[in-house]
């Protein structure tokens, strides 16, 4: 079913209220897949775990990060869970802020900043002792390396060799940046070699699994969930 045809979930960002910009990646099948997985872990785990810091990298329109703020409110974590989002694209930063504002998320519940991967979150990570939930829908399309990070909307999808050049810069930091019991949810394309990614993170001490999948336009997409042990 097309998510645009389904009744809106009051706990998720409304597609009708998502801010748009010609240079910013809009919510698409991969976004919906990741938000559905996020909603599932709020139901199963996060309501009880009460995460203090949730960070989304490469937020684009802000759809996923805003949905997290709304889920936190729905599951009794308003005033406790702080949602941070970032993007290298300044137009995405402005667009994501507008998305949060359109959903009446209180200013003290979120922050959107410009920067590369974890860099803009260093202070928050230090203050919280790590990230409780890390979210990433990376640029995963296999492209020539020179297309990676060129700016504009291309930066949101161009992933270089194996579609992994941006993600591979993050992977060595994931295990260290998560709090004990912390979680990493990430979109992977079949061509990104998901098993190789999971083997790497497993070697870093994380428990990894592919928790959901969808075939979109001849692409097979997965959500990878990686969890750090409590101790």
XYZ file of C-alpha atoms in Angstrom:
231
model
C 0.000 0.000 0.000
C 1.151 3.501 -0.739
C 1.780 5.312 2.585
C 0.290 8.426 1.019
C -3.035 6.573 0.678
C -3.165 5.295 4.245
C -4.729 7.183 7.164
C -2.099 9.280 8.956
C -0.671 7.874 12.172
C -1.062 10.569 14.828
C 2.238 9.444 16.388
C 4.214 10.036 13.179
C 4.999 13.174 11.231
C 2.229 14.006 8.770
C 3.274 13.894 5.122
C 0.988 16.872 4.535
C 3.018 18.954 7.008
C 6.512 17.991 5.824
C 8.412 21.036 4.612
C 9.849 20.735 1.116
C 12.705 22.226 -0.893
C 13.927 21.396 -4.389
C 17.391 20.581 -2.969
C 16.168 18.374 -0.104
C 15.337 14.662 -0.154
C 11.602 14.204 0.521
C 10.120 11.285 2.485
C 10.176 8.159 0.303
C 9.929 4.377 0.658
C 13.197 4.207 2.602
C 12.022 6.918 5.007
C 8.732 5.093 5.659
C 10.580 1.810 6.231
C 12.869 3.388 8.818
C 10.041 5.232 10.587
C 8.006 2.022 10.807
C 10.989 0.241 12.372
C 11.450 3.176 14.769
C 7.782 3.031 15.774
C 8.173 -0.713 16.401
C 11.137 -0.208 18.750
C 9.299 2.544 20.634
C 6.482 0.053 21.240
C 8.748 -2.862 22.131
C 11.736 -1.272 23.861
C 12.030 2.490 24.041
C 8.861 3.223 26.016
C 10.439 1.347 28.930
C 14.055 2.326 28.182
C 13.188 6.058 28.032
C 16.017 7.265 25.766
C 17.405 10.682 26.682
C 19.211 11.365 23.382
C 18.064 10.328 19.905
C 20.169 11.502 16.959
C 19.330 11.346 13.253
C 22.118 11.911 10.744
C 21.314 13.138 7.227
C 17.838 14.221 8.268
C 16.769 15.750 4.942
C 13.166 16.918 5.346
C 13.193 16.049 9.053
C 10.442 13.437 8.613
C 12.182 10.705 10.621
C 13.534 12.921 13.404
C 10.208 14.720 13.790
C 8.411 11.371 13.936
C 10.756 10.373 16.758
C 9.842 13.477 18.740
C 6.143 12.698 18.257
C 6.658 9.041 19.235
C 8.530 10.137 22.365
C 5.574 12.303 23.323
C 3.098 9.503 22.606
C 5.045 7.056 24.776
C 5.311 9.348 27.773
C 8.807 10.681 27.171
C 7.960 14.316 26.419
C 10.348 16.474 28.398
C 12.761 13.543 28.712
C 13.750 12.460 25.193
C 15.713 15.073 23.239
C 15.803 14.621 19.450
C 18.775 15.971 17.530
C 19.023 16.011 13.737
C 21.701 17.161 11.327
C 22.527 17.386 7.644
C 25.418 18.682 5.555
C 22.927 20.488 3.319
C 21.956 23.899 4.772
C 18.637 23.755 2.893
C 17.877 20.466 4.655
C 18.591 22.067 8.036
C 16.103 24.856 7.322
C 13.559 22.395 5.909
C 13.812 20.041 8.893
C 13.367 22.936 11.310
C 10.223 23.946 9.428
C 8.941 20.366 9.656
C 9.382 20.327 13.460
C 7.664 23.714 13.708
C 4.739 22.578 11.535
C 4.161 19.699 13.977
C 4.284 21.995 17.037
C 7.248 20.178 18.565
C 8.433 22.355 21.492
C 11.750 24.123 20.947
C 13.213 22.467 24.053
C 12.573 18.994 22.611
C 14.757 19.128 19.502
C 17.702 20.678 17.705
C 18.633 20.717 14.021
C 22.180 21.608 13.046
C 24.422 21.584 10.002
C 27.438 19.323 9.903
C 29.037 16.063 8.846
C 27.856 12.854 10.510
C 28.465 12.944 14.285
C 30.470 16.192 14.324
C 27.596 18.586 15.186
C 26.502 16.346 18.072
C 29.780 16.171 20.014
C 28.609 18.331 22.937
C 25.311 16.469 23.346
C 27.079 13.105 23.126
C 29.530 14.142 25.836
C 26.771 15.500 28.075
C 24.630 12.352 27.792
C 27.506 9.869 27.868
C 26.639 8.694 24.353
C 23.673 8.321 22.016
C 20.729 6.171 23.106
C 19.257 5.800 19.607
C 21.177 6.643 16.423
C 19.203 6.849 13.164
C 20.623 7.032 9.630
C 19.138 6.762 6.158
C 22.488 7.186 4.421
C 23.308 8.029 0.812
C 23.283 4.370 -0.301
C 23.057 4.412 -4.121
C 26.087 2.926 -5.890
C 27.699 5.793 -7.846
C 31.126 6.960 -9.001
C 33.134 8.194 -6.009
C 33.304 11.719 -7.378
C 29.527 12.096 -6.944
C 29.731 11.629 -3.157
C 29.192 14.765 -1.112
C 28.952 17.124 -4.078
C 26.166 19.052 -2.356
C 22.515 19.651 -3.075
C 20.104 16.769 -3.332
C 22.741 14.502 -4.938
C 24.529 14.325 -1.580
C 21.417 12.687 -0.123
C 21.665 9.600 -2.336
C 25.119 9.290 -3.947
C 26.968 6.607 -1.999
C 30.043 5.888 -4.127
C 31.651 2.436 -4.175
C 29.113 -0.189 -2.988
C 26.964 2.802 -1.951
C 28.960 2.713 1.286
C 31.463 5.582 1.208
C 29.541 7.815 3.634
C 28.321 4.985 5.877
C 31.800 3.465 6.077
C 33.114 6.695 7.622
C 30.533 6.339 10.400
C 30.790 2.616 11.138
C 34.067 2.722 13.135
C 32.472 5.199 15.574
C 29.075 3.558 16.108
C 29.903 1.124 18.917
C 31.832 3.748 20.909
C 29.204 6.461 20.537
C 26.249 4.363 21.725
C 25.320 4.282 25.394
C 25.127 0.862 27.098
C 21.869 -0.598 25.792
C 21.966 1.895 22.918
C 20.674 1.179 19.432
C 21.583 2.025 15.820
C 18.888 1.847 13.128
C 20.122 2.237 9.558
C 18.784 1.760 6.034
C 20.813 -0.535 3.795
C 20.420 -1.414 0.137
C 21.133 -4.974 -1.049
C 24.104 -3.633 -3.049
C 25.581 -2.192 0.183
C 26.440 -5.785 1.238
C 24.428 -5.789 4.505
C 26.085 -8.943 5.850
C 29.506 -7.345 5.509
C 28.286 -4.265 7.416
C 26.785 -6.435 10.163
C 29.920 -8.568 10.424
C 31.972 -5.407 10.947
C 29.676 -4.030 13.655
C 29.405 -7.450 15.296
C 33.205 -7.497 15.544
C 32.872 -4.121 17.314
C 30.681 -5.786 19.927
C 27.191 -5.007 18.647
C 24.316 -7.446 18.168
C 23.010 -6.884 14.627
C 19.983 -8.031 12.637
C 17.967 -7.041 9.587
C 14.552 -6.316 11.092
C 12.489 -5.286 8.080
C 12.699 -5.148 4.307
C 10.893 -3.799 1.290
C 11.393 -4.100 -2.443
C 11.146 -0.608 -3.911
C 11.546 0.072 -7.633
C 13.719 -3.011 -8.196
C 15.754 -2.087 -5.105
C 15.712 -4.258 -2.001
C 15.977 -2.122 1.141
C 16.562 -3.265 4.707
C 16.516 -1.765 8.174
C 19.522 -2.913 10.170
C 19.187 -2.785 13.957
C 22.361 -2.938 16.035
C 22.300 -2.993 19.823
C 25.008 -2.446 22.403
C 24.992 -4.615 25.512
C 23.918 -3.005 28.771
C 27.236 -3.803 30.406
